[in-house]
mmCIF file of C-alpha atoms and ligand atoms in Angstrom:
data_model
loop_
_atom_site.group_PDB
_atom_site.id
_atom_site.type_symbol
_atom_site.label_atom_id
_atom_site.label_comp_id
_atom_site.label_asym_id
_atom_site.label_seq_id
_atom_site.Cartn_x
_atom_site.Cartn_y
_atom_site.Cartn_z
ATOM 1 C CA UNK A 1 -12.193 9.859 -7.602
ATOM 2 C CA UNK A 2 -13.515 8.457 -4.370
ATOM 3 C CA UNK A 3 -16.138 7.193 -2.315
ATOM 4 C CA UNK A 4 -14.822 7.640 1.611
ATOM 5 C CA UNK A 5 -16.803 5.128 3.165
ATOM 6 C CA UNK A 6 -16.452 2.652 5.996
ATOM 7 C CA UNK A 7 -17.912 -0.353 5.728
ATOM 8 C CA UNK A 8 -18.182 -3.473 8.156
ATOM 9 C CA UNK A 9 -15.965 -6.388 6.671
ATOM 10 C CA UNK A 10 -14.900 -9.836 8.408
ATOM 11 C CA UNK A 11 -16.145 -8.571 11.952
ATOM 12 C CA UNK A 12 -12.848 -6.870 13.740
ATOM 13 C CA UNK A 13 -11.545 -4.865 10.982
ATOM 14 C CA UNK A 14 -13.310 -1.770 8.873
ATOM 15 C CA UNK A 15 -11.903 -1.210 5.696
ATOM 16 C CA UNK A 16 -11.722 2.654 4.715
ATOM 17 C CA UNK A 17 -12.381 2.300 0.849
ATOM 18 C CA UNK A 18 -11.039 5.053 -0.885
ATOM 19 C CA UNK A 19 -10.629 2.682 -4.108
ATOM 20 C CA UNK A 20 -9.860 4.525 -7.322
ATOM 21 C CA UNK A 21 -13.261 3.694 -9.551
ATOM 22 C CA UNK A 22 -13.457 2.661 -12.954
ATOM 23 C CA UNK A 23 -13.227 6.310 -14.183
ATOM 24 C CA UNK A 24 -10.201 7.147 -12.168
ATOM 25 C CA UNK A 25 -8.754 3.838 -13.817
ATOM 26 C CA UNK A 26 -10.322 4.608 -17.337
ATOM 27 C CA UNK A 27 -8.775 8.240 -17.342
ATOM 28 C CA UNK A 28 -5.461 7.203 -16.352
ATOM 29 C CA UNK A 29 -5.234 4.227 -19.142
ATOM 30 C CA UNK A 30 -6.435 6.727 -21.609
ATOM 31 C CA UNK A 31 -3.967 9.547 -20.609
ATOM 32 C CA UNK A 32 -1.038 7.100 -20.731
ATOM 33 C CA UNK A 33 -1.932 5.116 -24.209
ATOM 34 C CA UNK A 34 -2.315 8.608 -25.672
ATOM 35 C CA UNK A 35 0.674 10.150 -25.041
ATOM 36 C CA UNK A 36 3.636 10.281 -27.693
ATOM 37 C CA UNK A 37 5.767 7.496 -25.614
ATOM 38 C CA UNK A 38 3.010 5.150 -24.564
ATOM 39 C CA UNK A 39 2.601 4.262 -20.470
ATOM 40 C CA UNK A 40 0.927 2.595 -17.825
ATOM 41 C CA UNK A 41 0.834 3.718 -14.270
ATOM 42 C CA UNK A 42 2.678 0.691 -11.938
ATOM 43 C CA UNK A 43 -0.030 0.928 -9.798
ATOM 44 C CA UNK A 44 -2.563 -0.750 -12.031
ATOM 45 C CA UNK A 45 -0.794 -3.631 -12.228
ATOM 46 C CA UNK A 46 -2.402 -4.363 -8.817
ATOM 47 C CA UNK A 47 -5.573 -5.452 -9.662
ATOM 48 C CA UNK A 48 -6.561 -9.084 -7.137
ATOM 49 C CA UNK A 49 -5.305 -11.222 -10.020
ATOM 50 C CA UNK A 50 -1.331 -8.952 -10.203
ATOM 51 C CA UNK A 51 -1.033 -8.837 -6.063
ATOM 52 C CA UNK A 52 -1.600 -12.417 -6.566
ATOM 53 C CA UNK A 53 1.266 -12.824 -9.619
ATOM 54 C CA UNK A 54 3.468 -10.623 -7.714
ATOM 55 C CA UNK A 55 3.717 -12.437 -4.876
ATOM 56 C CA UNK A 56 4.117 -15.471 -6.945
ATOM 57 C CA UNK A 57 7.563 -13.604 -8.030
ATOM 58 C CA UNK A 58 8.551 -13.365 -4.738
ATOM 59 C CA UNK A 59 8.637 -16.928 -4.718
ATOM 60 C CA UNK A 60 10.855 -17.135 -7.957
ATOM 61 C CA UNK A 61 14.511 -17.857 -7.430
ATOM 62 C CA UNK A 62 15.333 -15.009 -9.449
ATOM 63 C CA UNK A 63 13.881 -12.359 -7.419
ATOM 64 C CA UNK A 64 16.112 -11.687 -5.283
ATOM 65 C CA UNK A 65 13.895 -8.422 -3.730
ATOM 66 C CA UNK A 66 11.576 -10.050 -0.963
ATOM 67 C CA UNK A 67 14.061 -12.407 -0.137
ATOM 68 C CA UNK A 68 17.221 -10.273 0.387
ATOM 69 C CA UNK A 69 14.888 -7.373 2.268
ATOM 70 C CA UNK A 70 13.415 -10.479 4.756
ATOM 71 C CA UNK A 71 16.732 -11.843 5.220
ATOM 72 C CA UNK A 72 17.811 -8.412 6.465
ATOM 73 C CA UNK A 73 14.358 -7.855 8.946
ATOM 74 C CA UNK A 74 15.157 -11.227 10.444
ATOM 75 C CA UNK A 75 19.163 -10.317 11.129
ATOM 76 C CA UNK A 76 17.867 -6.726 12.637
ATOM 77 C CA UNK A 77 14.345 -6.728 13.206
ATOM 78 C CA UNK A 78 15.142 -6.152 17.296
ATOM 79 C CA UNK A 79 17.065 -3.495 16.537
ATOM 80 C CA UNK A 80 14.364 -1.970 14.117
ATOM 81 C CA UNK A 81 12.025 -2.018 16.699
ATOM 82 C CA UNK A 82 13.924 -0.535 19.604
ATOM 83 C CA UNK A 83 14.285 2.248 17.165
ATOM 84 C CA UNK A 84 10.908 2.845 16.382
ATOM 85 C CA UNK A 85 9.957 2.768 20.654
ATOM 86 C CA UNK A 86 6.879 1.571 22.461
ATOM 87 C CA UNK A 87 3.717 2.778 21.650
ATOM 88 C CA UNK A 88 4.378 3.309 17.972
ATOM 89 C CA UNK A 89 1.487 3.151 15.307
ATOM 90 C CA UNK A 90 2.487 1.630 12.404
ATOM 91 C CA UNK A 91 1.413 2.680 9.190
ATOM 92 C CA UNK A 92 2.304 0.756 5.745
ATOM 93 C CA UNK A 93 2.049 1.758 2.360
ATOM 94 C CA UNK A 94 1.817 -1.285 -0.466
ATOM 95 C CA UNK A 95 1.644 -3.396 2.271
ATOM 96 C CA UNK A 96 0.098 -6.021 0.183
ATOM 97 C CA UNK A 97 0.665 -9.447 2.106
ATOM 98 C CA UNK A 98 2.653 -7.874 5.306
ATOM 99 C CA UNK A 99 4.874 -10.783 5.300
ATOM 100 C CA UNK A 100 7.492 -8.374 6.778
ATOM 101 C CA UNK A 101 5.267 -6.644 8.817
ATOM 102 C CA UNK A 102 4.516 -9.381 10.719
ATOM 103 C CA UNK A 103 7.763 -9.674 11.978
ATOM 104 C CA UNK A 104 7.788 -6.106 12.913
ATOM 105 C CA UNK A 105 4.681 -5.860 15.029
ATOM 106 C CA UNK A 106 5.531 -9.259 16.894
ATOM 107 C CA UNK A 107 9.119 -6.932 18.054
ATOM 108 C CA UNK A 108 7.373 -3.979 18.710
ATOM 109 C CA UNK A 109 6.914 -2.902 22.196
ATOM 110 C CA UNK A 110 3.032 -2.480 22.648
ATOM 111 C CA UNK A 111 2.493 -1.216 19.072
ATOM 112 C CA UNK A 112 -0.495 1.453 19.200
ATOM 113 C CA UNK A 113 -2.322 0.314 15.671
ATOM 114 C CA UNK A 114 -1.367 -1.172 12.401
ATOM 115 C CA UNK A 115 -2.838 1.031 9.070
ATOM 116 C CA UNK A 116 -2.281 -1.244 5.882
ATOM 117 C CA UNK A 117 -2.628 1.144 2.896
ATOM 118 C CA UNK A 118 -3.063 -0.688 -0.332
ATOM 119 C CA UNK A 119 -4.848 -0.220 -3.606
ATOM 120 C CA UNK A 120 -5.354 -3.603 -3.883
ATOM 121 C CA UNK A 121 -8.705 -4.426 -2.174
ATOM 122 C CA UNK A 122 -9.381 -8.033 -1.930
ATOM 123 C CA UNK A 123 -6.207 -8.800 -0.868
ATOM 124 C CA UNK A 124 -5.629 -5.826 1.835
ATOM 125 C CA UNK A 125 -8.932 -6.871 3.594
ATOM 126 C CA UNK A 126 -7.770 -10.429 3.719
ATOM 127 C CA UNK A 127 -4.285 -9.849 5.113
ATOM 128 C CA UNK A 128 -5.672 -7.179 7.418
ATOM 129 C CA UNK A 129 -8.680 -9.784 8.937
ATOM 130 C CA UNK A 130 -5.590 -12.266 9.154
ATOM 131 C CA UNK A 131 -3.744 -10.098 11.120
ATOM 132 C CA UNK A 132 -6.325 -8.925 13.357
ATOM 133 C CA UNK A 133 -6.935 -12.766 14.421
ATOM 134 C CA UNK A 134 -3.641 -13.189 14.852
ATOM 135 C CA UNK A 135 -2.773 -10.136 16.811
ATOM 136 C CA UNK A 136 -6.178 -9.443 18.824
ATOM 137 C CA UNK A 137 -4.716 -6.836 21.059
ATOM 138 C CA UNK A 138 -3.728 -4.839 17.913
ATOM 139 C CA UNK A 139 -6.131 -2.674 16.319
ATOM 140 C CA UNK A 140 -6.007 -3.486 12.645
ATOM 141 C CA UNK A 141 -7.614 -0.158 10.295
ATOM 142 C CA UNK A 142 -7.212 -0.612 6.642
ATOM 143 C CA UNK A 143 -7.462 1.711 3.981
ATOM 144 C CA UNK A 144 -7.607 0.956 0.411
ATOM 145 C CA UNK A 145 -6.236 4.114 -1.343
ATOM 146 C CA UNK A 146 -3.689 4.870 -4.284
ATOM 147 C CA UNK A 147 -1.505 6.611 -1.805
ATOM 148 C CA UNK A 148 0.255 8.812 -4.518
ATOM 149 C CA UNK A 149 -3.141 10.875 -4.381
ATOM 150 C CA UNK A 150 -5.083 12.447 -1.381
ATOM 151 C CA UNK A 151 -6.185 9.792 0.893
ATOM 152 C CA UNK A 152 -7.829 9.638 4.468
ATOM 153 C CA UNK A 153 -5.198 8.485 7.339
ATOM 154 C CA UNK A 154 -7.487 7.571 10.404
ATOM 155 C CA UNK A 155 -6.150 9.946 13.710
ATOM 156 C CA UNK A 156 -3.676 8.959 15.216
ATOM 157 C CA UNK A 157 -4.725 7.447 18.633
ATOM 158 C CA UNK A 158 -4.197 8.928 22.098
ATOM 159 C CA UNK A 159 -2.114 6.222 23.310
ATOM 160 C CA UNK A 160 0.379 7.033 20.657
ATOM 161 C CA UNK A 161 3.833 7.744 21.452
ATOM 162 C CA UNK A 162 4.369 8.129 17.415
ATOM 163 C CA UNK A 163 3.492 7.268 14.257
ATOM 164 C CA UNK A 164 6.152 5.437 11.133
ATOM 165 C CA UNK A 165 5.139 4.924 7.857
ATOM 166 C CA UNK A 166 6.393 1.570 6.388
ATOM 167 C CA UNK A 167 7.641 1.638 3.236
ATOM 168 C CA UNK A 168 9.496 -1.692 2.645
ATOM 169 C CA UNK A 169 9.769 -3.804 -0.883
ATOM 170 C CA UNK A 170 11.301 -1.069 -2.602
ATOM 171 C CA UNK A 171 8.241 0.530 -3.406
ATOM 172 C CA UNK A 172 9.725 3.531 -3.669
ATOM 173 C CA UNK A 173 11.616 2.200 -6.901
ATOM 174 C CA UNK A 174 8.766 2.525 -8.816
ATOM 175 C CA UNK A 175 8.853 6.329 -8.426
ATOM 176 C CA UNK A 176 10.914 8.707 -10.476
ATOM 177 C CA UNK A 177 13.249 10.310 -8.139
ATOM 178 C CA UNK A 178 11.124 13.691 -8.009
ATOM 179 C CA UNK A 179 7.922 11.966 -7.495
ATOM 180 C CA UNK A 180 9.844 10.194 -4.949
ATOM 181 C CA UNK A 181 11.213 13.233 -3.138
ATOM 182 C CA UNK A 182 7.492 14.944 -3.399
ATOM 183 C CA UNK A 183 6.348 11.215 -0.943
ATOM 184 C CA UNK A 184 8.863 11.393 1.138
ATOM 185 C CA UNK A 185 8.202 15.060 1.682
ATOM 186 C CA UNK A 186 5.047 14.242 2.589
ATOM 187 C CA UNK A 187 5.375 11.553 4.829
ATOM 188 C CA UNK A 188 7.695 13.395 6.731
ATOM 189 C CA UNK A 189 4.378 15.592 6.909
ATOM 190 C CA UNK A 190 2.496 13.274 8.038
ATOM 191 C CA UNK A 191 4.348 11.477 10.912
ATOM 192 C CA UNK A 192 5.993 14.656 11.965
ATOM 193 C CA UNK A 193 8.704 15.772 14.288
ATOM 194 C CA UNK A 194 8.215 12.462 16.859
ATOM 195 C CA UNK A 195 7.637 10.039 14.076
ATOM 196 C CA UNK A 196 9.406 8.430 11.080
ATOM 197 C CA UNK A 197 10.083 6.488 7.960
ATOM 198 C CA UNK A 198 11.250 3.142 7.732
ATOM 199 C CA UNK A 199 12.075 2.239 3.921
ATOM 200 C CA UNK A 200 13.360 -0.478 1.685
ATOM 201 C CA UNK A 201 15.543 0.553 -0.828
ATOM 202 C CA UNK A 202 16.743 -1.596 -3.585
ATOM 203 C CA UNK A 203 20.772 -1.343 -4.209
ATOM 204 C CA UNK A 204 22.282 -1.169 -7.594
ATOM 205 C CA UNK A 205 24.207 -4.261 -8.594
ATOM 206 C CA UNK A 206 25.596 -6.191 -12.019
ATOM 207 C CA UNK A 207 23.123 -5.940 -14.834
ATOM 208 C CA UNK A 208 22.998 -9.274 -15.325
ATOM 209 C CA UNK A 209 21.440 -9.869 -11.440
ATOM 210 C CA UNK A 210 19.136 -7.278 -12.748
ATOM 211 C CA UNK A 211 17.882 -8.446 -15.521
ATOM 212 C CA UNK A 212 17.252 -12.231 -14.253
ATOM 213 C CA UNK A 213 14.930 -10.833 -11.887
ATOM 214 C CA UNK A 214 12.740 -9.066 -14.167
ATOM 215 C CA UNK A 215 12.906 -12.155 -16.612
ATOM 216 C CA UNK A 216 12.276 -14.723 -14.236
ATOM 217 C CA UNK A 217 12.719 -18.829 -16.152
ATOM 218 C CA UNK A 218 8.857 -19.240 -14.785
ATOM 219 C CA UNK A 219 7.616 -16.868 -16.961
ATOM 220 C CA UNK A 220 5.889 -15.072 -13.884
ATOM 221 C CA UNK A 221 6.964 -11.648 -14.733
ATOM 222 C CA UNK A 222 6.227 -12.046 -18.123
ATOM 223 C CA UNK A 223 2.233 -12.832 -16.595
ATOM 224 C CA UNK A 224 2.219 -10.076 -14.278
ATOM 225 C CA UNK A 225 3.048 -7.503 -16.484
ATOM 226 C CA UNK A 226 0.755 -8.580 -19.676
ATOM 227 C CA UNK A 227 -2.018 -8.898 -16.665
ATOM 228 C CA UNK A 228 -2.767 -4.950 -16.645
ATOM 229 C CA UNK A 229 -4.080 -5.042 -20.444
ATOM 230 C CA UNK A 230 -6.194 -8.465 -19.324
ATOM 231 C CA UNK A 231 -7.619 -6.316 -16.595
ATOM 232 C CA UNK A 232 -7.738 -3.037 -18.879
ATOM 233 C CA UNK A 233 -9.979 -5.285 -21.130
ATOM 234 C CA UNK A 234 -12.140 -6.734 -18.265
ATOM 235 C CA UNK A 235 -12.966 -3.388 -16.841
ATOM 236 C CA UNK A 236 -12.766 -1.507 -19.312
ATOM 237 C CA UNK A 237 -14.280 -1.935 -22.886
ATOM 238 C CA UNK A 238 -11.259 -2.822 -24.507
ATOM 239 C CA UNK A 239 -9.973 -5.453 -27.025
ATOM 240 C CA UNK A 240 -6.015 -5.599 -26.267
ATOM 241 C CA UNK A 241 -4.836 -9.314 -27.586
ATOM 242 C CA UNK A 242 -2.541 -10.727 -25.317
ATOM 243 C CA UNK A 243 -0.733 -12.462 -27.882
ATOM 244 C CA UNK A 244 0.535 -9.748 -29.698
ATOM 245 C CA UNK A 245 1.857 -8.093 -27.031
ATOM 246 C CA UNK A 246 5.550 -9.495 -25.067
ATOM 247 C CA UNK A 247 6.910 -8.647 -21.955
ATOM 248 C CA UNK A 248 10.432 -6.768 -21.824
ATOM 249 C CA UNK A 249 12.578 -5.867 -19.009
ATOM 250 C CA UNK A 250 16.025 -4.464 -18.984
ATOM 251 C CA UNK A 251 18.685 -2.669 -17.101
ATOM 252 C CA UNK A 252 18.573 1.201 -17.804
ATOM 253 C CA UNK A 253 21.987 2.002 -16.637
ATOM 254 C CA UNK A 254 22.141 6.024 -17.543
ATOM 255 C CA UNK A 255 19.193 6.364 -15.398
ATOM 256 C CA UNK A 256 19.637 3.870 -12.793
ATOM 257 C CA UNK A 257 16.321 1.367 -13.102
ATOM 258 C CA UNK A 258 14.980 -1.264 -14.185
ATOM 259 C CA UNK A 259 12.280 -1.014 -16.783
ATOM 260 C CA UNK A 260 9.566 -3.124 -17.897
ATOM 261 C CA UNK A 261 7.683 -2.951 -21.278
ATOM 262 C CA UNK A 262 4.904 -4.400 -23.202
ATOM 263 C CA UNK A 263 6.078 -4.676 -26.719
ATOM 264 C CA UNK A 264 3.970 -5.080 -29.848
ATOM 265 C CA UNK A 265 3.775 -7.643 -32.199
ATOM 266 C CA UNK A 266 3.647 -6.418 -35.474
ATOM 267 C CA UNK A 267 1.834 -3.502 -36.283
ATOM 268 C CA UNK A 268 -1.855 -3.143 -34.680
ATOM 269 C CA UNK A 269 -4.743 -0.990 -33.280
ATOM 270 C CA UNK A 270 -6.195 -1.489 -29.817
ATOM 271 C CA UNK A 271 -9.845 -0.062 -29.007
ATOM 272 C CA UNK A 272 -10.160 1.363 -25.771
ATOM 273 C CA UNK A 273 -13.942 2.761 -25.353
ATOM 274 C CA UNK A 274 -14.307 4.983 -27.965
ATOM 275 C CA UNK A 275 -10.672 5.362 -28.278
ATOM 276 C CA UNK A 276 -8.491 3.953 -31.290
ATOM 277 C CA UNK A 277 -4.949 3.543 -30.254
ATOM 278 C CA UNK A 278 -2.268 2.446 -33.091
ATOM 279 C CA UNK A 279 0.570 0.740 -32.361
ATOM 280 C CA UNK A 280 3.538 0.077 -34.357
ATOM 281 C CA UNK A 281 6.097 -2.838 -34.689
ATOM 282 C CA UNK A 282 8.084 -3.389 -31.408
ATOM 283 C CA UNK A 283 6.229 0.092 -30.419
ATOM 284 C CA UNK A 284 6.117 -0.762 -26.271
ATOM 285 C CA UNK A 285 4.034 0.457 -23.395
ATOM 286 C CA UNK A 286 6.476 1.278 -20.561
ATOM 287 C CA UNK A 287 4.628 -0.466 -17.392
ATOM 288 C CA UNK A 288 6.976 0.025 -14.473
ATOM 289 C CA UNK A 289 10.388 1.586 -13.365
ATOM 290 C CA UNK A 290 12.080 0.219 -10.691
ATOM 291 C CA UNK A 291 15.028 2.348 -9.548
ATOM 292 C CA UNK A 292 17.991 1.387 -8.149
ATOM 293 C CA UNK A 293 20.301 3.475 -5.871
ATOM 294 C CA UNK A 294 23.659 3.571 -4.307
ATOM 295 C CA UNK A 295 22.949 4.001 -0.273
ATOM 296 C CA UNK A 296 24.914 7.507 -0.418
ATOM 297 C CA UNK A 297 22.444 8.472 -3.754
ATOM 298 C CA UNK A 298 19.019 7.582 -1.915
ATOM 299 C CA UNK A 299 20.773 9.317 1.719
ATOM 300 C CA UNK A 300 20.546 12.727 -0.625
ATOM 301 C CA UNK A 301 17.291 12.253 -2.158
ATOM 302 C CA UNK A 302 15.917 11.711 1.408
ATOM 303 C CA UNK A 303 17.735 14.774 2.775
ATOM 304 C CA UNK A 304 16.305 16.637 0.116
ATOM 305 C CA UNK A 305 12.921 15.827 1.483
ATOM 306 C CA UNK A 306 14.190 16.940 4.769
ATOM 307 C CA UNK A 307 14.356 13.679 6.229
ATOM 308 C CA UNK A 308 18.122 12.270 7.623
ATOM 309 C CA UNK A 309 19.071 8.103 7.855
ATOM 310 C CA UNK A 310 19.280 7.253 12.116
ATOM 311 C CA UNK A 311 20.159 3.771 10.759
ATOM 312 C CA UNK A 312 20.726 1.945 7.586
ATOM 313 C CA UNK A 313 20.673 -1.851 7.210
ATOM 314 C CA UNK A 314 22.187 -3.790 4.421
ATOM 315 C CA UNK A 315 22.178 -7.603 3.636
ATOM 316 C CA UNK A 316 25.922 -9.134 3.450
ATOM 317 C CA UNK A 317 26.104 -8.650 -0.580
ATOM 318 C CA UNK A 318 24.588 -5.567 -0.374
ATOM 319 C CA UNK A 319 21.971 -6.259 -2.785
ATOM 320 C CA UNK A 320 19.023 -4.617 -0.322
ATOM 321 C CA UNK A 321 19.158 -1.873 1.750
ATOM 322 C CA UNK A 322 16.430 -0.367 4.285
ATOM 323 C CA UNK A 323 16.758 2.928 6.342
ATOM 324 C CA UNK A 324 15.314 4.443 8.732
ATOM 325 C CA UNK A 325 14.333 8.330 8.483
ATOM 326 C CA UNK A 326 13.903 11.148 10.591
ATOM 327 C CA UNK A 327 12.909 14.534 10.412
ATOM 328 C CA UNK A 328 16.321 16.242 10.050
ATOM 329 C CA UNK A 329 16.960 18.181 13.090
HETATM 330 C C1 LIG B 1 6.946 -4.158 -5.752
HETATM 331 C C2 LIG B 1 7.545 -2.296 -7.060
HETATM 332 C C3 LIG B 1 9.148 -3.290 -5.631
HETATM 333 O O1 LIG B 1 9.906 -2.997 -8.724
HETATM 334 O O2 LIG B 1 10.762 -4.878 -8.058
HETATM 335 C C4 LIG B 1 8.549 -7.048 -9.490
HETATM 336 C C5 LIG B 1 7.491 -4.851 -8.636
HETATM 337 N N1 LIG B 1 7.922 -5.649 -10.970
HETATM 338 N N2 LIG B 1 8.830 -7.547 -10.699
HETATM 339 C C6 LIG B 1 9.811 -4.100 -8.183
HETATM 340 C C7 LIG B 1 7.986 -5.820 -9.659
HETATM 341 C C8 LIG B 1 8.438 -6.709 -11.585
HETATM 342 C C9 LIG B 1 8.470 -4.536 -7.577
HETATM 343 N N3 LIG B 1 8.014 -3.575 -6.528
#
């Protein structure tokens, strides 16, 4: 699926670019539009133009997400980084704009290297260039990969007391809880005995909070999610209208997320390639899932990846909640 090269950007940082290609991306649309219930991978939603829209929903009033989950960094962010100890490397996955980040590496005690992982290229070498400038003793390696497959982590560096993966946002959401077990297996994996996870959880809360924030007045959402057939028809040979298609998001209470759907207007057929897809009336593509979990539920899905909480931090309403794991002992 991937081309592992390294290639000189904006002069301090080399990007690793393990970008999915267009066949990785056609195979996966294909796969999804074909099956009985018709989805999407979340992950393509992140093409330049959807990092861009999402973080435009960070700015919405209904989002509640970025807000809550900076609101929390900024009350404990000392703490946070007293946990994680000097010399720690830092590596993030969907670390898209590293607006929390930020705050992070200017508490850590001489971190030993910052790894942005995103799949979203234009926007991970910009951020990572940024951040280079603006932390010059800190040695900045990005690596565009879809980090649910096999991807290249540089070595960890001598100097390195330890390494954390960064998980905040609620990323994890967006993974059904086995899926979600299976990457938090392998992080543990990856950072090892000395090392850690530090991970922003989204808390469940009244429907109707729910549902505002995946219907947002701006109509942001609504762009963000009809973006992946825009981009499925730019890279792709396809001929998906965008009119006929509506954004839906609601509260799945039995199993505890959020979903978001593309649902179609009237009945139609979308060419994909050589591939004829048929859709029926209010027939939907499901797009995303964005779980929710009660602290003690997400404690046990992490212990059953062998990882146990040293700390958990929670905004006042508890809307937000991040944690941070170590290898159970
Ligand atoms: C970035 C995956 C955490 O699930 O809330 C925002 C993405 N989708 N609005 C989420 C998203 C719709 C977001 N995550």
């Amino acid at each position: 699926m991937s081309q592992n090269e390294i290639s000189a950007i904006d002069d301090p940082v080399e990007l690793v670019d393990e970008q999915p290609d267009v066949g990785a991306v056609r195979r996966e649309v294909l796969k999804g539009l074909t099956a009985a219930t018709k989805t999407l991978p979340p992950k393509l939603l992140y093409d330049e133009r959807g990092a861009r829209l999402f973080e435009d929903i960070c700015e919405t009033d209904a989002y509640y997400v970025t807000r809550t989950e900076l609101a929390i960094m900024e009350a404990d962010v000392s703490t946070m980084a007293r946990e994680l100890g000097p010399h720690c490397r830092l590596i993030e996955y969907g670390s898209g704009a590293s607006v929390k980040t930020r705050l992070l590496l200017e508490h850590l005690d001489s971190p030993a290297g910052y790894v942005p992982v995103d799949i979203a290229k234009e926007q991970l070498v910009e951020t990572a260039s940024t951040l280079s400038a603006d932390f010059p003793e800190l040695s900045v390696t990005p690596v565009c990969a879809d980090f649910t497959s096999e991807f290249t982590l540089p070595d960890e560096p001598d100097d390195a007391a330890r390494s954390v993966i960064y998980c905040p946002g609620s990323t994890i959401g967006n993974f059904h809880p086995p899926d979600a077990r299976r990457l938090l297996r392998h992080a543990a994996t990856v950072t090892g005995e000395d090392g850690g996870v530090l991970i922003g959880v989204d808390l469940l809360k009244p429907r109707d909070v729910l549902e505002r924030a995946y219907n947002d007045e701006e109509g942001v959402t609504a762009a963000f999610n009809l973006n992946v057939l825009d981009r499925i028809n730019r890279e792709l040979d396809a001929d998906f209208d965008l009119d006929r298609f509506r954004h839906r998001a609601f509260f799945n209470e039995t199993d505890r997320r959020v979903e978001m759907h593309l649902e179609s207007v009237g009945p139609q057929r979308v060419r994909i390639d050589d591939t004829v897809v048929a859709f029926e009336d209010g027939e939907t593509i499901h797009t995303e899932c964005s779980y929710k979990y009660a602290p003690e539920q997400f404690r046990a899905l992490a212990g059953s990846a062998g990882l146990e909480a040293r700390q958990v931090w929670t905004d006042p309403r508890d809307y937000f909640s991040i944690h941070f794991l170590v290898a159970r002992s």
